[in-house]
PDB file of C-alpha atoms and ligand atoms in Angstrom:
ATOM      1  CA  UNK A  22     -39.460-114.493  10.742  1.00  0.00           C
ATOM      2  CA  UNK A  23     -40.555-112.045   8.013  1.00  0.00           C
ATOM      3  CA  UNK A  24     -42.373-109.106   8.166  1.00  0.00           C
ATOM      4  CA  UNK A  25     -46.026-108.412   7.753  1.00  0.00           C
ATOM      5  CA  UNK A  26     -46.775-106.456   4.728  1.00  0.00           C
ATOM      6  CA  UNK A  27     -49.794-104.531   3.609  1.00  0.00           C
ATOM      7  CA  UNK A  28     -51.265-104.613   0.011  1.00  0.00           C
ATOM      8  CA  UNK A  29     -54.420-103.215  -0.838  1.00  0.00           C
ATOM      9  CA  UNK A  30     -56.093-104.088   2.632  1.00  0.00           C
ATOM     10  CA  UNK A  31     -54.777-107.225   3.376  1.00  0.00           C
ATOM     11  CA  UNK A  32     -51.882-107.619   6.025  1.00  0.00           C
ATOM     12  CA  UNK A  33     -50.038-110.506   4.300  1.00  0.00           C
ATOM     13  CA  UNK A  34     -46.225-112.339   4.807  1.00  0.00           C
ATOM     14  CA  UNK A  35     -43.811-110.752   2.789  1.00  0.00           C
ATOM     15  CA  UNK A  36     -43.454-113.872   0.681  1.00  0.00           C
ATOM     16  CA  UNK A  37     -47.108-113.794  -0.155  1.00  0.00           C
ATOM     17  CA  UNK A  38     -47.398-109.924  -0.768  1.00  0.00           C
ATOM     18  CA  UNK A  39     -48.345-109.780  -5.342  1.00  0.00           C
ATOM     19  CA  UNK A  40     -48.762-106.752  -7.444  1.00  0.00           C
ATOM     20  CA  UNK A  41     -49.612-107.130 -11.143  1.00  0.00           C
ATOM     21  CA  UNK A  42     -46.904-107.211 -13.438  1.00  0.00           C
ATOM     22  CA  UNK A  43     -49.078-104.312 -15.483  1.00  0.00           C
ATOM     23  CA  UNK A  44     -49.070-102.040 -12.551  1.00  0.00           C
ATOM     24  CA  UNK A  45     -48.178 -98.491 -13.855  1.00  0.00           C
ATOM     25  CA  UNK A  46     -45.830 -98.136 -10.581  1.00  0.00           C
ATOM     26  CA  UNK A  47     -43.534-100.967 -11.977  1.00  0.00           C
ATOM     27  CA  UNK A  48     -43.605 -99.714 -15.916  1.00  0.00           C
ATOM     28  CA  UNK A  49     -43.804 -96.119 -15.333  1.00  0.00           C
ATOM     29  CA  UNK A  50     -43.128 -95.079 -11.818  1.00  0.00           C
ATOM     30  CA  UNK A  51     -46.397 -93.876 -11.725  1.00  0.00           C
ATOM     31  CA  UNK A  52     -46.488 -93.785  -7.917  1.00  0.00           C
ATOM     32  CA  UNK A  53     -45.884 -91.868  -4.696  1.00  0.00           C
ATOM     33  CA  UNK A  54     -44.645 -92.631  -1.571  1.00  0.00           C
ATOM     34  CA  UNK A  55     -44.285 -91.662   2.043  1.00  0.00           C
ATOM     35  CA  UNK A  56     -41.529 -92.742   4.550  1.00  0.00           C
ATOM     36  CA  UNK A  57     -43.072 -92.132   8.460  1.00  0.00           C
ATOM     37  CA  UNK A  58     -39.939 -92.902  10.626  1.00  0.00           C
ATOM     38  CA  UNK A  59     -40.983 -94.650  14.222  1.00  0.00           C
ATOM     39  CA  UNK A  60     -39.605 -93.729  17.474  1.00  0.00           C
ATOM     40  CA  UNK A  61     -40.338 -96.058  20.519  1.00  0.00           C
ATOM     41  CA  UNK A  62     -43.176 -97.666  18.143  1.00  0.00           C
ATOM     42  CA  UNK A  63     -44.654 -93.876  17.669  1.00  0.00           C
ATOM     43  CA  UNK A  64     -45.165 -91.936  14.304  1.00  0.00           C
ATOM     44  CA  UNK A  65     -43.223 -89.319  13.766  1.00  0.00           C
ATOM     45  CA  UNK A  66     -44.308 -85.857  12.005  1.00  0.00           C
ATOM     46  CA  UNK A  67     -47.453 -88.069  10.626  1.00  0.00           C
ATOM     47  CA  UNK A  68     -49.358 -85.395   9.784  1.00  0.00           C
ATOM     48  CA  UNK A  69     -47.482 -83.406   7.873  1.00  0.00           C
ATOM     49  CA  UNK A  70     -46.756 -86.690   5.992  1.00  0.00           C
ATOM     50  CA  UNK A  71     -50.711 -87.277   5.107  1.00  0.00           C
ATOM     51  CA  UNK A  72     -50.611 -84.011   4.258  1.00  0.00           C
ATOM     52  CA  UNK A  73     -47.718 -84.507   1.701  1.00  0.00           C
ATOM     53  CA  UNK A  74     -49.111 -87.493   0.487  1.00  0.00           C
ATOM     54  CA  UNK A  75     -52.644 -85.788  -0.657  1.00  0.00           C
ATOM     55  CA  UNK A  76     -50.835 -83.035  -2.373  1.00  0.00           C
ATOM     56  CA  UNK A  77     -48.537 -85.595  -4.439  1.00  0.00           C
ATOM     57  CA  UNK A  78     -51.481 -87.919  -5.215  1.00  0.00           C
ATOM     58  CA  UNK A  79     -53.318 -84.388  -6.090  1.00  0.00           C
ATOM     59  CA  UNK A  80     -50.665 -83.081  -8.432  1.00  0.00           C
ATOM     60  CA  UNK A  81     -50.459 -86.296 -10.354  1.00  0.00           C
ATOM     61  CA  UNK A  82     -54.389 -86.588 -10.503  1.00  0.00           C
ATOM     62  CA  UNK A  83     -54.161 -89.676  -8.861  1.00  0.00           C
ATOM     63  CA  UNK A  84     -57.052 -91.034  -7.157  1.00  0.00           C
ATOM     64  CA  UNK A  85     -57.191 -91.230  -2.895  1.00  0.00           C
ATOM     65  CA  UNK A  86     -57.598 -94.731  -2.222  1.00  0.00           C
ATOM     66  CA  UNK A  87     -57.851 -94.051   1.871  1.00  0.00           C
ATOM     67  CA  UNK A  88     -59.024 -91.181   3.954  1.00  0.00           C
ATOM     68  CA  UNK A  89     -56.523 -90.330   6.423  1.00  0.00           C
ATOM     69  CA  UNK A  90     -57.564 -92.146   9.443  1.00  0.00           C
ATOM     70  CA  UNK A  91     -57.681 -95.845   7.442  1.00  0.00           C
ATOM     71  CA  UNK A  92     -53.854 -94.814   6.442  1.00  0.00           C
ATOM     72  CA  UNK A  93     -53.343 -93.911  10.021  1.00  0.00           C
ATOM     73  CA  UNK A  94     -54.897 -97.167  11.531  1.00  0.00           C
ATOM     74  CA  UNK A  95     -52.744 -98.948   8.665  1.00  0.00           C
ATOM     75  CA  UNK A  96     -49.542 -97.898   9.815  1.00  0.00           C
ATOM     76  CA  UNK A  97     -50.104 -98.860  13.629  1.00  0.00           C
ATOM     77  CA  UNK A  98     -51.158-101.750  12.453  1.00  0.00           C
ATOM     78  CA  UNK A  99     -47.975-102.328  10.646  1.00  0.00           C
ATOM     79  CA  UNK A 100     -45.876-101.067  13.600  1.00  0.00           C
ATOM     80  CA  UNK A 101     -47.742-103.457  16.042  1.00  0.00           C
ATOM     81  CA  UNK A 102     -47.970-106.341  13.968  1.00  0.00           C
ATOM     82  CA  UNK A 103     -44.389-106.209  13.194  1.00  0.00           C
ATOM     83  CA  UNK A 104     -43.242-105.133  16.958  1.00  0.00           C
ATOM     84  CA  UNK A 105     -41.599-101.938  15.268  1.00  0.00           C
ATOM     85  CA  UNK A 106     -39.521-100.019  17.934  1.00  0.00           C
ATOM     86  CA  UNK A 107     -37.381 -97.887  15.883  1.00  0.00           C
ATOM     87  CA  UNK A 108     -37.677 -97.875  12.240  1.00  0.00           C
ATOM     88  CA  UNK A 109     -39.937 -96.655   9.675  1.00  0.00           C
ATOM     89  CA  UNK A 110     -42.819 -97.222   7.619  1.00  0.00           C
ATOM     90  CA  UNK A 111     -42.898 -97.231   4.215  1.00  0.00           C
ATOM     91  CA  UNK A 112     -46.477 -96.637   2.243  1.00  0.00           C
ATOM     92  CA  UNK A 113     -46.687 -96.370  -1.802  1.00  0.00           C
ATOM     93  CA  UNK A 114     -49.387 -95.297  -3.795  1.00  0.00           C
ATOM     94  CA  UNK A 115     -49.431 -96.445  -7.529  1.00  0.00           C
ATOM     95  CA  UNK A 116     -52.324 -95.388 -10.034  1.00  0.00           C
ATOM     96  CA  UNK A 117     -53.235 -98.988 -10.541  1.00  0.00           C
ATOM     97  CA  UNK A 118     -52.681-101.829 -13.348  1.00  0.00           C
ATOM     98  CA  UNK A 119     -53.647-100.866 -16.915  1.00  0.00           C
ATOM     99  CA  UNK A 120     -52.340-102.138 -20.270  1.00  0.00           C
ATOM    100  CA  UNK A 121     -49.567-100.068 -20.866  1.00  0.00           C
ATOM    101  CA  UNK A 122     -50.224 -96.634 -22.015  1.00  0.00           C
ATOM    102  CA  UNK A 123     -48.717 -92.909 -21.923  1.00  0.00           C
ATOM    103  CA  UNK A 124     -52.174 -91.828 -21.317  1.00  0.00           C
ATOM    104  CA  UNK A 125     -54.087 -92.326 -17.470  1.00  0.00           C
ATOM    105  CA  UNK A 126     -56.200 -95.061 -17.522  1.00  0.00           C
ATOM    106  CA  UNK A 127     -59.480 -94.217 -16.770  1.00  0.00           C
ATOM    107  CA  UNK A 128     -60.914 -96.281 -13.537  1.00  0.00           C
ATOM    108  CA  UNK A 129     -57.769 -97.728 -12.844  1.00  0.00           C
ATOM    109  CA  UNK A 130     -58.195 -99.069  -8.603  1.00  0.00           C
ATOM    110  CA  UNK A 131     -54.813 -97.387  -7.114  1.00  0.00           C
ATOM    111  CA  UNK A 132     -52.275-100.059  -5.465  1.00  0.00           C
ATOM    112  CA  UNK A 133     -51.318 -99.331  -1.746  1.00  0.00           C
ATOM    113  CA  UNK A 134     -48.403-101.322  -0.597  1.00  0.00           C
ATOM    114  CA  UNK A 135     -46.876-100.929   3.162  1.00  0.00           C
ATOM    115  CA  UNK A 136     -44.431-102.088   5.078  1.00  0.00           C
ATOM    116  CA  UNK A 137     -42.532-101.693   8.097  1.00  0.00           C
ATOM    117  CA  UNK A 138     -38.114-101.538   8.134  1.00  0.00           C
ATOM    118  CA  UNK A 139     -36.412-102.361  11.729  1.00  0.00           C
ATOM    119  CA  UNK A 140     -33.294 -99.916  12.335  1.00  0.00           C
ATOM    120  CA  UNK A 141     -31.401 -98.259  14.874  1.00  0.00           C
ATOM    121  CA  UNK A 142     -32.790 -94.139  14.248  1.00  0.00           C
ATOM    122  CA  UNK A 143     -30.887 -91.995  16.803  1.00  0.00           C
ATOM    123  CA  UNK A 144     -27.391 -93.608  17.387  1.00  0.00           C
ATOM    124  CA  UNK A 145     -26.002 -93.542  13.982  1.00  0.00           C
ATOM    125  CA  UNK A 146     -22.156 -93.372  12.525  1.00  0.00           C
ATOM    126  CA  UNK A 147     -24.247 -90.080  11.046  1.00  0.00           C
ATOM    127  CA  UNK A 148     -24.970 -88.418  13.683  1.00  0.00           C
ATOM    128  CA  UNK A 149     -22.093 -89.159  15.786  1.00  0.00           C
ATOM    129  CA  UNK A 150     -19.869 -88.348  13.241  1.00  0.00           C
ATOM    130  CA  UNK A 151     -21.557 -86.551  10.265  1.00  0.00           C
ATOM    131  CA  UNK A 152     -21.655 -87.401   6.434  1.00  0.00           C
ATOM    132  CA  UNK A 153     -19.386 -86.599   3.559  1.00  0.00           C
ATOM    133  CA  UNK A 154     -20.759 -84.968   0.580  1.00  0.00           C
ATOM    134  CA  UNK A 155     -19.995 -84.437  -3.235  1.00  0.00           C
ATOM    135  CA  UNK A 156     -21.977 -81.908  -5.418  1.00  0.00           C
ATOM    136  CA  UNK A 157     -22.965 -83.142  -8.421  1.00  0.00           C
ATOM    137  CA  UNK A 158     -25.360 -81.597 -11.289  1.00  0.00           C
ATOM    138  CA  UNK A 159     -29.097 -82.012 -10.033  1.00  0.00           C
ATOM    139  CA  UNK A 160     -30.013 -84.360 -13.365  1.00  0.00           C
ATOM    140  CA  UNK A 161     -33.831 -85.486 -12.096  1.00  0.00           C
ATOM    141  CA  UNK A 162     -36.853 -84.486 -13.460  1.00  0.00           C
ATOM    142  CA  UNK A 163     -38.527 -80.907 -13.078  1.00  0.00           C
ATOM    143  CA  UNK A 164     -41.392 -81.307 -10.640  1.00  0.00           C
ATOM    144  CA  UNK A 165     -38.914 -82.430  -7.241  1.00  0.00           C
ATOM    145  CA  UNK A 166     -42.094 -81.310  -5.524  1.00  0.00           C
ATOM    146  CA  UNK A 167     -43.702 -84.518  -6.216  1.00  0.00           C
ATOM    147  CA  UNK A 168     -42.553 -87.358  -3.999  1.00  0.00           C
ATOM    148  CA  UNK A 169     -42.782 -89.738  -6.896  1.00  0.00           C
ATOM    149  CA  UNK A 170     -41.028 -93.054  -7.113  1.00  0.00           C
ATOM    150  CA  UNK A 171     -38.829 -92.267  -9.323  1.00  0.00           C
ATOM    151  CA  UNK A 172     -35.379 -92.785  -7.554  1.00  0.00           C
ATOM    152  CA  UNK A 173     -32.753 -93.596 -10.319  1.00  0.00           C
ATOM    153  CA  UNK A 174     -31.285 -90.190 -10.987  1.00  0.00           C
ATOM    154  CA  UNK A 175     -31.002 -89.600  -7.441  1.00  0.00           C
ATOM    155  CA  UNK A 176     -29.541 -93.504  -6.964  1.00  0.00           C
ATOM    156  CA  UNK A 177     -27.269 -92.704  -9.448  1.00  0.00           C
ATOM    157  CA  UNK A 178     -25.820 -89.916  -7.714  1.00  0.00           C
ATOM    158  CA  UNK A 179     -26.131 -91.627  -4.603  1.00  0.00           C
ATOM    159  CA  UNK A 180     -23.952 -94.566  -5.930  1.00  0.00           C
ATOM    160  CA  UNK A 181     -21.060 -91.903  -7.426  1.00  0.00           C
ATOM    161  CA  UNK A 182     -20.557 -90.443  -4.366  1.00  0.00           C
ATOM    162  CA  UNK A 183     -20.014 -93.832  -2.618  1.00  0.00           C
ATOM    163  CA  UNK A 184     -17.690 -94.765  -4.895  1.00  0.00           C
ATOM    164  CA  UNK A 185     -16.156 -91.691  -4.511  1.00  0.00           C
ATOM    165  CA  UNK A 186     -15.623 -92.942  -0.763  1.00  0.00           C
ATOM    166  CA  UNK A 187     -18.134 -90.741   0.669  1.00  0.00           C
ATOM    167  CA  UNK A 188     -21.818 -90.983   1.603  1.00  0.00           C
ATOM    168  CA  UNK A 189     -24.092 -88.733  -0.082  1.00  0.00           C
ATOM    169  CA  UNK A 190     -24.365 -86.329  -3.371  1.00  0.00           C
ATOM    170  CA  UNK A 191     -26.056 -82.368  -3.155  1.00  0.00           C
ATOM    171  CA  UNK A 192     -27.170 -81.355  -6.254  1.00  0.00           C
ATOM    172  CA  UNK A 193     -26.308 -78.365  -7.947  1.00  0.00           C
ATOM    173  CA  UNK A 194     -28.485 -76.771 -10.513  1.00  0.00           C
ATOM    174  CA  UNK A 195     -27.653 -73.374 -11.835  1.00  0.00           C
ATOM    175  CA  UNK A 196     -24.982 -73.040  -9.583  1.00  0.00           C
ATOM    176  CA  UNK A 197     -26.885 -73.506  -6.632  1.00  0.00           C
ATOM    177  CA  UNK A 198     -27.759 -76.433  -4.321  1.00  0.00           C
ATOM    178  CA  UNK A 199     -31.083 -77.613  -4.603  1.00  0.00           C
ATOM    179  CA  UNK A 200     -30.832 -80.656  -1.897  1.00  0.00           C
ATOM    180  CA  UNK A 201     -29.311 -84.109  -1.099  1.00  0.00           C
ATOM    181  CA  UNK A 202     -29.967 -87.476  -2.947  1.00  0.00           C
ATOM    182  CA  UNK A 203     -32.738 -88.082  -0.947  1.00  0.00           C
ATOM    183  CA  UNK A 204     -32.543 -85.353   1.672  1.00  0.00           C
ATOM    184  CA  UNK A 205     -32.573 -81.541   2.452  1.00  0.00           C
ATOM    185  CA  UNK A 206     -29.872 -79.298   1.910  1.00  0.00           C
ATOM    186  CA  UNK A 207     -28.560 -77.197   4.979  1.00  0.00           C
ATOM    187  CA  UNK A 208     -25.899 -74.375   6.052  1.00  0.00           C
ATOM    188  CA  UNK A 209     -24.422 -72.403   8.760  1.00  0.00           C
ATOM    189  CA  UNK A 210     -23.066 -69.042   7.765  1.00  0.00           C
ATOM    190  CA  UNK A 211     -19.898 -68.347   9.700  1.00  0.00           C
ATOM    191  CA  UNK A 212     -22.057 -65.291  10.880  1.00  0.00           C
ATOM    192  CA  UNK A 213     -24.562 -67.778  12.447  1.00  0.00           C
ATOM    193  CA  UNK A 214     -27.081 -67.973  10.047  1.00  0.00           C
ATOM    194  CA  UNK A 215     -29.064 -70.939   9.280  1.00  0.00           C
ATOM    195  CA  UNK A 216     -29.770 -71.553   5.611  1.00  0.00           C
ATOM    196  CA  UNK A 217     -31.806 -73.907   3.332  1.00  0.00           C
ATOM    197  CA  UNK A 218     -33.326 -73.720  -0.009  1.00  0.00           C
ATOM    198  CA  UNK A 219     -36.741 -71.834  -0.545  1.00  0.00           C
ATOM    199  CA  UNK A 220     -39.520 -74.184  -1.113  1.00  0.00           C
ATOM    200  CA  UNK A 221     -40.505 -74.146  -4.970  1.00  0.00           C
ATOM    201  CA  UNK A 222     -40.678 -76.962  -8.257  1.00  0.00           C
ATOM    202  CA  UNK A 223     -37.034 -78.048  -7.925  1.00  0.00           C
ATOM    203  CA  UNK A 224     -36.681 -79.357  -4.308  1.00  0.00           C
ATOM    204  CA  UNK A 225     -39.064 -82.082  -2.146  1.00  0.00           C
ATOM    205  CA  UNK A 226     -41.257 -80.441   0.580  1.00  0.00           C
ATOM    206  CA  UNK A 227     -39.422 -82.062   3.628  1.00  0.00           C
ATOM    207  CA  UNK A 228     -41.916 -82.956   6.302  1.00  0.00           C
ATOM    208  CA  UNK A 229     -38.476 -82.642   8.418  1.00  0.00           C
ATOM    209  CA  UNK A 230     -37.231 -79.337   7.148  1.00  0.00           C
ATOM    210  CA  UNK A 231     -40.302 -77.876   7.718  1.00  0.00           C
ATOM    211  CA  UNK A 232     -40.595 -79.294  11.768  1.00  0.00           C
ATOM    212  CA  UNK A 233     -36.975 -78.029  12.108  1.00  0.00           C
ATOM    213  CA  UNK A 234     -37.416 -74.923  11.047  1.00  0.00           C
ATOM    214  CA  UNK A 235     -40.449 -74.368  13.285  1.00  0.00           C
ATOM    215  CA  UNK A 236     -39.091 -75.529  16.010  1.00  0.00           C
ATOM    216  CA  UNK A 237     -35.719 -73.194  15.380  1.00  0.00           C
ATOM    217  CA  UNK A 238     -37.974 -70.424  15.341  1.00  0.00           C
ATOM    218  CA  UNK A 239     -39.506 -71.081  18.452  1.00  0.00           C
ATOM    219  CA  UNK A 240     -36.235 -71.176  19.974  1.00  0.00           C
ATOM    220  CA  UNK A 241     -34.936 -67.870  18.551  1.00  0.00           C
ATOM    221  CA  UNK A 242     -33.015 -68.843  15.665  1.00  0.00           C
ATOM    222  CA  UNK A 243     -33.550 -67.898  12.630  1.00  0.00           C
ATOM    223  CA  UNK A 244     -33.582 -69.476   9.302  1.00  0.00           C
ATOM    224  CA  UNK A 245     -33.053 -68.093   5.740  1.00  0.00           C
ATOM    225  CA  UNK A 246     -34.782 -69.746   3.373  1.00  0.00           C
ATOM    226  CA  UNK A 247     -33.603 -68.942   0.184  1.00  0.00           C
ATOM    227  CA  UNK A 248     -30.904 -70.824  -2.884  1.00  0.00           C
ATOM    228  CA  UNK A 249     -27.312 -71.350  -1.748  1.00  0.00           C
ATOM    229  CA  UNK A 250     -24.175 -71.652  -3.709  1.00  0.00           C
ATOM    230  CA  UNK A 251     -21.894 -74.128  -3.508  1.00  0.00           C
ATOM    231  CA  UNK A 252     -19.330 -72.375  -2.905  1.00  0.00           C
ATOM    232  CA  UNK A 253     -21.253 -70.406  -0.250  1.00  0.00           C
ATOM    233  CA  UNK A 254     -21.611 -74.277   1.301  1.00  0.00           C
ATOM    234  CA  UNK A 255     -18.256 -74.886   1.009  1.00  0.00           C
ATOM    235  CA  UNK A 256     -17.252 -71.857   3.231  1.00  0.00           C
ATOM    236  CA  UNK A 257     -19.601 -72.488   5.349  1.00  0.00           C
ATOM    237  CA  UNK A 258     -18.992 -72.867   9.316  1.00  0.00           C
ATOM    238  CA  UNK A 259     -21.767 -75.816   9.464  1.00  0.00           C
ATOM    239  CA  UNK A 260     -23.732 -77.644   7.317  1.00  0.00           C
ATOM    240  CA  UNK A 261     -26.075 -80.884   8.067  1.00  0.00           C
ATOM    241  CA  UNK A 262     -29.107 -82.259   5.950  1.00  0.00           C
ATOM    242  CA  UNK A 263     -32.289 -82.837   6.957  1.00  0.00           C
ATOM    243  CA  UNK A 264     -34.957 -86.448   6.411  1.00  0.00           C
ATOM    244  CA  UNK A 265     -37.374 -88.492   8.177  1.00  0.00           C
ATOM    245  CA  UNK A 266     -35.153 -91.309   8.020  1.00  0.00           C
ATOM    246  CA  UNK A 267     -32.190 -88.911   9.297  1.00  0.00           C
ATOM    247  CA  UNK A 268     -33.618 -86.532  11.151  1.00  0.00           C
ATOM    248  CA  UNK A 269     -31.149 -83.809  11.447  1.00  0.00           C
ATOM    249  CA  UNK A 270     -27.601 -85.218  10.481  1.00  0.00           C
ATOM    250  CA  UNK A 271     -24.404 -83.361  10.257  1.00  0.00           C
ATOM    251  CA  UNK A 272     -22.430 -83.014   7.069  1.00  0.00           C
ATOM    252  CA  UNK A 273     -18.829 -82.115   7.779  1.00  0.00           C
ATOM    253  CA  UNK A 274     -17.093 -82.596   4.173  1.00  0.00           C
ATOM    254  CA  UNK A 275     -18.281 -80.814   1.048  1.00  0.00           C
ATOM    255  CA  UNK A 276     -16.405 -82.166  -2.504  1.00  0.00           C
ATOM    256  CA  UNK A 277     -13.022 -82.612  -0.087  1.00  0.00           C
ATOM    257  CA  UNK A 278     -13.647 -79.400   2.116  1.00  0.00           C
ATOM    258  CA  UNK A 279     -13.946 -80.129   5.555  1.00  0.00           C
ATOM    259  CA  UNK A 280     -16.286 -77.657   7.531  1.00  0.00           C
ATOM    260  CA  UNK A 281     -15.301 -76.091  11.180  1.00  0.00           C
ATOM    261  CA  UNK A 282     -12.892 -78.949  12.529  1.00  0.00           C
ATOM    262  CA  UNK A 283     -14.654 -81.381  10.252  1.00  0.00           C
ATOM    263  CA  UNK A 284     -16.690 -82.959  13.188  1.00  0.00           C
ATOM    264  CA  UNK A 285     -20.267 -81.886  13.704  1.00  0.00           C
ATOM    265  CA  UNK A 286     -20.829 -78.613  14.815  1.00  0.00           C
ATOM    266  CA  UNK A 287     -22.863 -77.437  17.660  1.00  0.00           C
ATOM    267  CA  UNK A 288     -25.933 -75.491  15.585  1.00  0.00           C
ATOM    268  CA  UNK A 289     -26.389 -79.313  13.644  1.00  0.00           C
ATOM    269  CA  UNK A 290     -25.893 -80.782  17.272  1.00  0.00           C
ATOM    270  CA  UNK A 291     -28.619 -78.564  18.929  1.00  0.00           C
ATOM    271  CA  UNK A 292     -31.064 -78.937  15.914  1.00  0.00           C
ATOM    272  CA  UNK A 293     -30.942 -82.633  16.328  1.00  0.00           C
ATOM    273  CA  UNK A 294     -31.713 -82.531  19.555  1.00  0.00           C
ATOM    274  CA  UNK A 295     -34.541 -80.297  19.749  1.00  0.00           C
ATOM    275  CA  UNK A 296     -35.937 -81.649  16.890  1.00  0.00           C
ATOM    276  CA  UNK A 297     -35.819 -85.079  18.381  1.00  0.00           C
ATOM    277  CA  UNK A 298     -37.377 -83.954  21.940  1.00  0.00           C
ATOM    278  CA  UNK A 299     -39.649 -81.916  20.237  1.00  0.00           C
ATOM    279  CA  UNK A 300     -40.990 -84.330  17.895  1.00  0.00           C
ATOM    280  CA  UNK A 301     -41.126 -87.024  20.466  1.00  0.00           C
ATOM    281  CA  UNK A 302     -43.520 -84.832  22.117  1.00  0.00           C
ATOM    282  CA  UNK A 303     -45.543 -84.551  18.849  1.00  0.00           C
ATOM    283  CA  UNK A 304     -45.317 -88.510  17.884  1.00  0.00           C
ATOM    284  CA  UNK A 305     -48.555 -90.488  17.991  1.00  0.00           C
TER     285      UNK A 305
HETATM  286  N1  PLP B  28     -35.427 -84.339  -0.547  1.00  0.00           N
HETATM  287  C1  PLP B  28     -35.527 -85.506  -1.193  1.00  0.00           C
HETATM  288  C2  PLP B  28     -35.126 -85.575  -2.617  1.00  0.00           C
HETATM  289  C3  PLP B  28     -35.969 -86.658  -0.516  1.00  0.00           C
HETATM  290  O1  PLP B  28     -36.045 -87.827  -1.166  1.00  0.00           O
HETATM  291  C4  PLP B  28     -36.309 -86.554   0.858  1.00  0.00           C
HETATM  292  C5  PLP B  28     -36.780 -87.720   1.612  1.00  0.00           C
HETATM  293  O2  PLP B  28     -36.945 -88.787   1.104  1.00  0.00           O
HETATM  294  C6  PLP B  28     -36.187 -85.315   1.489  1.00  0.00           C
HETATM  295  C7  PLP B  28     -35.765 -84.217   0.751  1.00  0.00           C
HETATM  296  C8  PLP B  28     -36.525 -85.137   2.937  1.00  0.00           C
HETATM  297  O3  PLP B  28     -37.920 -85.127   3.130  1.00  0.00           O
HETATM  298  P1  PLP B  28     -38.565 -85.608   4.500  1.00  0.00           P
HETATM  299  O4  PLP B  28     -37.984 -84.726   5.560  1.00  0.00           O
HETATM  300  O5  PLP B  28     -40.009 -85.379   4.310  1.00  0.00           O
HETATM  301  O6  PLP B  28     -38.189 -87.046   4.672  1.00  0.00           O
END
């Protein structure tokens, strides 16, 4: 059976689910987006995602086409109607069909599309085993800040390092690592600092970096937030990335360098799991 979809306020079967063909989101990637993963049919970190979502739509002067309770009530709906247990949610916001023009349209009605994907969350190769990573130059646009919809640079990259027999790309600007294809960039110091990129124009906001880190300060451990090297990562003693749809995964191999032992080491191991009791706590 296929899933139940939403577009623009009607819960619909996938099959049936339109958007016009003059949609800005198709010819210009004029959209955002939001990925909510789902624990035991629960949102996780869903407020931090709203939040994310208004400052995205904000930035790209983009109207809001829901408050935040309708977009809440829309995903449970989703989840329910589609039986989610683990998974996530998937909502896009596109400015709307327009003939095509550089300009904004003016009184375009937004498009909101949303739909549910079943998948196993916590017992992944991942995070039993941790990921392989190549650097790669960071070749996306300049505002990173924006969750826009624009994937293909970091699909490209994505796509290299697979071919390259491993399963993710960081990307390197200026000699330092901004953050994964589609996640956030983390490292261990062999002195036992923890690491990741300050927030800023050239990395995404992650809804999960920012739980982790305050729940690592509230257990004692401290993070640096501030621009890595990569050769700083590669000598590393840990280094794991951070995503709703990951949560806190392990990365044991940078460009052919393994970390530690090259299995996942214990400050990646602990994050994962107090991030993962802690946000159960927090899920709604
Ligand atoms: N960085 C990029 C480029 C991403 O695409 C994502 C998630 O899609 C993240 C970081 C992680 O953000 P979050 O923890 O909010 O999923």
């Amino acid at each position: 059976m296929g899933r139940i979809v939403y577009v623009n306020g009607e819960y619909l079967p996938e099959e049936e689910a339109k958007v016009s063909i003059f949609d800005r989101g198709f010819l210009m990637a004029d959209a955002v987006y939001e990925v909510t993963s789902v624990l035991d049919g629960k949102l996780i970190d869903f407020p931090g995602h709203l939040k994310r979502l208004a400052r995205s739509l904000g930035e790209l002067e983009m109207a809001r086409p829901l408050d935040d309770a309708a977009i809440e009530a829309m995903h449970r709906e989703l989840v329910a109607r589609n039986a989610l247990v683990d998974g996530m949610v998937y909502m896009q916001v596109t400015r709307g069909a327009a003939d095509r023009d550089f300009t904004y349209p003016e009184g375009a009605t937004p498009t909101v599309v949303a739909f549910t994907q079943a998948k196993p969350m916590e017992d992944t190769v991942g995070a039993r085993d941790g990921i392989k990573v190549i650097t790669m130059p960071d070749i996306r646009w300049g505002r990173r800040d924006i969750k826009t919809v624009q994937l293909l640079a970091p699909s490209m990259c994505k796509m290299a390092a697979k071919k390259a027999g491993k399963d993710d790309a960081w990307l390197v600007e200026d000699g330092f690592v901004t953050e994964g294809t589609s996640n956030n960039a983390w490292i261990v110091t062999k002195d036992g600092r923890i690491v990741t990129r300050d927030l800023s124009t050239r990395i995404l906001h992650g809804i999960t970096r920012a739980a982790v880190i305050a729940y690592a300060e509230a257990a004692q451990m401290k993070v640096e937030e501030r621009a890595f090297t990569v050769e700083e990562a590669r000598d590393a003693a840990e280094a794991f990335m951070t995503a709703a749809s990951a949560f806190v995964t392990p990365v044991v191999e940078i460009d052919g360098v393994a970390l530690g032992d090259g299995r996942p080491g214990p400050v990646a191991r602990r994050l994962r799991e107090l991030y993962l009791s802690e946000s159960r706590k927090r899920a709604i």
